[in-house]
Amino acid sequence: MKKLLKDSNFYFFVALAVIVVLFISSSQTYEQQSQVGLLSRLLKSEPFKEGLSGISFSYAGSEVSIAAKGYFSFVEFFIRKGAHFFTYFLLSGSLFFVLVYRRIPFWLAAFFAWLAATGYAGIDEFHQMLTGGRTPLFQDVMLDSAGAATAVLISWLWCVWRKKKRK
């Protein structure tokens, strides 16, 4: 397993798998992706509703709150945005290790991994624009870019720490 984690091809295939999942996801309408029905079954008792009811903010010009969206759509909003952050975190982190294990300097690997993930986020939102029932959002690209930047920062720090540990 240790050898696999030091193979740039492994990270390349992880990045490729993330891209395929993102492409398929962007090809689906909101209704095809909606998890509100599942959430209404799993969270029937609406846990933490009272505490969450005090949360209200604007995202892409729309109010996000239980009052505006309903409990299950409100919870789904955070799941969806978490998925945005995490998938681009995974994509960027994988691309970073592809480059680092091919002996590209950390700073250059970080820049290109972040740039590629952010660029793909923009392309993915454009793809959503071509899909019926989807709304491309610049705010989602920014969220995706933040996930990518977080992965690059953590990965870079981990590599620097490992390098110092070996000395």
Short mmCIF file of C-alpha atoms in Angstrom, two decimals:
data_model
loop_
_atom_site.label_atom_id
_atom_site.label_comp_id
_atom_site.label_asym_id
_atom_site.label_seq_id
_atom_site.Cartn_x
_atom_site.Cartn_y
_atom_site.Cartn_z
CA MET A 1 0.00 0.00 0.00
CA LYS A 2 2.86 2.41 0.83
CA LYS A 3 4.33 1.87 -2.63
CA LEU A 4 0.97 2.56 -4.27
CA LEU A 5 0.64 5.85 -2.39
CA LYS A 6 3.99 6.98 -3.83
CA ASP A 7 3.01 6.16 -7.42
CA SER A 8 1.97 9.19 -9.48
CA ASN A 9 -0.21 6.95 -11.67
CA PHE A 10 -2.39 6.10 -8.66
CA TYR A 11 -3.11 9.79 -8.08
CA PHE A 12 -3.68 10.32 -11.80
CA PHE A 13 -6.39 7.64 -11.78
CA VAL A 14 -7.94 9.12 -8.64
CA ALA A 15 -8.08 12.53 -10.37
CA LEU A 16 -9.52 10.93 -13.50
CA ALA A 17 -12.18 9.11 -11.45
CA VAL A 18 -13.17 12.39 -9.77
CA ILE A 19 -13.47 14.08 -13.18
CA VAL A 20 -15.69 11.24 -14.47
CA VAL A 21 -17.93 11.42 -11.38
CA LEU A 22 -18.19 15.21 -11.73
CA PHE A 23 -19.04 14.95 -15.43
CA ILE A 24 -21.77 12.37 -14.79
CA SER A 25 -23.12 14.42 -11.88
CA SER A 26 -23.27 17.58 -14.01
CA SER A 27 -25.16 15.65 -16.68
CA GLN A 28 -28.04 15.01 -14.29
CA THR A 29 -30.90 17.37 -13.57
CA TYR A 30 -31.50 18.66 -10.05
CA GLU A 31 -34.47 16.31 -9.72
CA GLN A 32 -32.32 13.29 -10.63
CA GLN A 33 -29.80 14.24 -7.95
CA SER A 34 -32.17 15.39 -5.25
CA GLN A 35 -31.78 13.60 -1.93
CA VAL A 36 -34.70 15.35 -0.23
CA GLY A 37 -36.83 12.18 -0.31
CA LEU A 38 -34.06 10.12 1.26
CA LEU A 39 -33.36 12.79 3.86
CA SER A 40 -37.04 12.99 4.78
CA ARG A 41 -36.97 9.25 5.51
CA LEU A 42 -33.61 9.23 7.32
CA LEU A 43 -34.19 12.41 9.32
CA LYS A 44 -37.90 11.98 9.92
CA SER A 45 -37.69 13.52 13.39
CA GLU A 46 -35.88 16.59 11.99
CA PRO A 47 -32.96 16.48 14.45
CA PHE A 48 -31.37 19.79 15.47
CA LYS A 49 -34.14 21.73 13.69
CA GLU A 50 -34.52 24.18 16.55
CA GLY A 51 -30.81 25.03 16.59
CA LEU A 52 -30.55 25.18 12.79
CA SER A 53 -33.59 27.46 12.54
CA GLY A 54 -31.48 30.41 13.62
CA ILE A 55 -29.16 30.03 10.62
CA SER A 56 -29.95 32.26 7.66
CA PHE A 57 -27.68 33.63 4.95
CA SER A 58 -27.61 34.46 1.27
CA TYR A 59 -25.93 32.22 -1.33
CA ALA A 60 -25.95 33.29 -4.98
CA GLY A 61 -28.70 35.80 -4.26
CA SER A 62 -31.06 33.31 -2.58
CA GLU A 63 -31.87 33.00 1.09
CA VAL A 64 -30.66 29.80 2.69
CA SER A 65 -32.63 29.02 5.83
CA ILE A 66 -35.11 26.47 7.08
CA ALA A 67 -37.86 29.10 6.77
CA ALA A 68 -37.04 29.72 3.10
CA LYS A 69 -36.12 26.20 1.94
CA GLY A 70 -37.68 23.82 4.41
CA TYR A 71 -35.74 21.53 6.72
CA PHE A 72 -34.79 18.78 4.25
CA SER A 73 -33.78 21.12 1.41
CA PHE A 74 -31.76 23.15 3.93
CA VAL A 75 -29.86 20.02 5.03
CA GLU A 76 -29.43 18.96 1.40
CA PHE A 77 -27.93 22.37 0.57
CA PHE A 78 -25.07 21.72 3.02
CA ILE A 79 -24.57 18.19 1.72
CA ARG A 80 -24.38 19.50 -1.87
CA LYS A 81 -21.97 22.30 -1.01
CA GLY A 82 -19.87 19.91 1.07
CA ALA A 83 -19.71 17.62 -1.96
CA HIS A 84 -18.52 20.55 -4.08
CA PHE A 85 -15.75 21.36 -1.61
CA PHE A 86 -14.70 17.74 -1.07
CA THR A 87 -14.63 16.63 -4.72
CA TYR A 88 -12.42 19.55 -5.74
CA PHE A 89 -10.31 19.01 -2.63
CA LEU A 90 -9.76 15.43 -3.81
CA LEU A 91 -9.14 16.47 -7.42
CA SER A 92 -6.60 19.14 -6.55
CA GLY A 93 -4.84 17.01 -3.93
CA SER A 94 -4.53 14.14 -6.40
CA LEU A 95 -3.17 16.41 -9.12
CA PHE A 96 -0.68 17.87 -6.64
CA PHE A 97 0.70 14.41 -5.85
CA VAL A 98 0.78 13.45 -9.54
CA LEU A 99 3.13 16.39 -10.10
CA VAL A 100 5.15 16.07 -6.88
CA TYR A 101 5.88 12.39 -7.50
CA ARG A 102 7.04 13.36 -10.99
CA ARG A 103 9.62 15.62 -9.32
CA ILE A 104 7.94 18.95 -9.99
CA PRO A 105 8.81 21.55 -7.31
CA PHE A 106 6.15 21.90 -4.59
CA TRP A 107 5.28 25.51 -5.44
CA LEU A 108 4.78 24.72 -9.13
CA ALA A 109 2.82 21.54 -8.40
CA ALA A 110 0.62 23.53 -6.01
CA PHE A 111 -0.04 26.26 -8.56
CA PHE A 112 -0.89 23.91 -11.42
CA ALA A 113 -2.99 21.55 -9.28
CA TRP A 114 -5.05 24.47 -7.98
CA LEU A 115 -5.31 26.07 -11.43
CA ALA A 116 -6.38 22.81 -13.11
CA ALA A 117 -9.01 22.06 -10.46
CA THR A 118 -10.36 25.62 -10.54
CA GLY A 119 -10.38 25.59 -14.34
CA TYR A 120 -12.28 22.32 -14.34
CA ALA A 121 -14.76 23.81 -11.86
CA GLY A 122 -15.49 26.56 -14.39
CA ILE A 123 -15.87 24.03 -17.20
CA ASP A 124 -18.13 21.91 -14.99
CA GLU A 125 -20.42 24.87 -14.28
CA PHE A 126 -20.55 25.57 -18.03
CA HIS A 127 -21.53 21.93 -18.56
CA GLN A 128 -24.32 22.40 -16.01
CA MET A 129 -25.53 25.38 -18.02
CA LEU A 130 -26.05 23.02 -20.97
CA THR A 131 -27.96 20.54 -18.78
CA GLY A 132 -31.67 21.17 -18.32
CA GLY A 133 -32.85 21.94 -14.83
CA ARG A 134 -29.42 23.06 -13.58
CA THR A 135 -28.18 26.48 -12.60
CA PRO A 136 -24.49 27.26 -13.05
CA LEU A 137 -23.19 29.43 -10.23
CA PHE A 138 -20.00 31.46 -9.99
CA GLN A 139 -20.25 30.97 -6.21
CA ASP A 140 -19.90 27.21 -6.74
CA VAL A 141 -16.69 27.76 -8.73
CA MET A 142 -15.38 29.84 -5.82
CA LEU A 143 -16.34 27.10 -3.34
CA ASP A 144 -14.68 24.48 -5.55
CA SER A 145 -11.57 26.66 -5.82
CA ALA A 146 -11.45 26.99 -2.02
CA GLY A 147 -11.61 23.20 -1.71
CA ALA A 148 -8.79 22.89 -4.25
CA ALA A 149 -6.67 25.50 -2.46
CA THR A 150 -7.23 23.80 0.91
CA ALA A 151 -6.05 20.45 -0.49
CA VAL A 152 -2.98 22.02 -2.06
CA LEU A 153 -2.06 23.80 1.18
CA ILE A 154 -2.51 20.68 3.32
CA SER A 155 -0.66 18.49 0.79
CA TRP A 156 2.21 20.95 0.50
CA LEU A 157 2.55 21.21 4.29
CA TRP A 158 2.46 17.42 4.57
CA CYS A 159 5.23 17.06 1.96
CA VAL A 160 7.38 19.68 3.67
CA TRP A 161 6.84 17.98 7.04
CA ARG A 162 7.75 14.55 5.57
CA LYS A 163 10.87 16.00 3.94
CA LYS A 164 12.02 17.54 7.25
CA LYS A 165 11.22 14.33 9.11
CA ARG A 166 13.48 12.31 6.79
CA LYS A 167 16.47 14.60 7.43
#
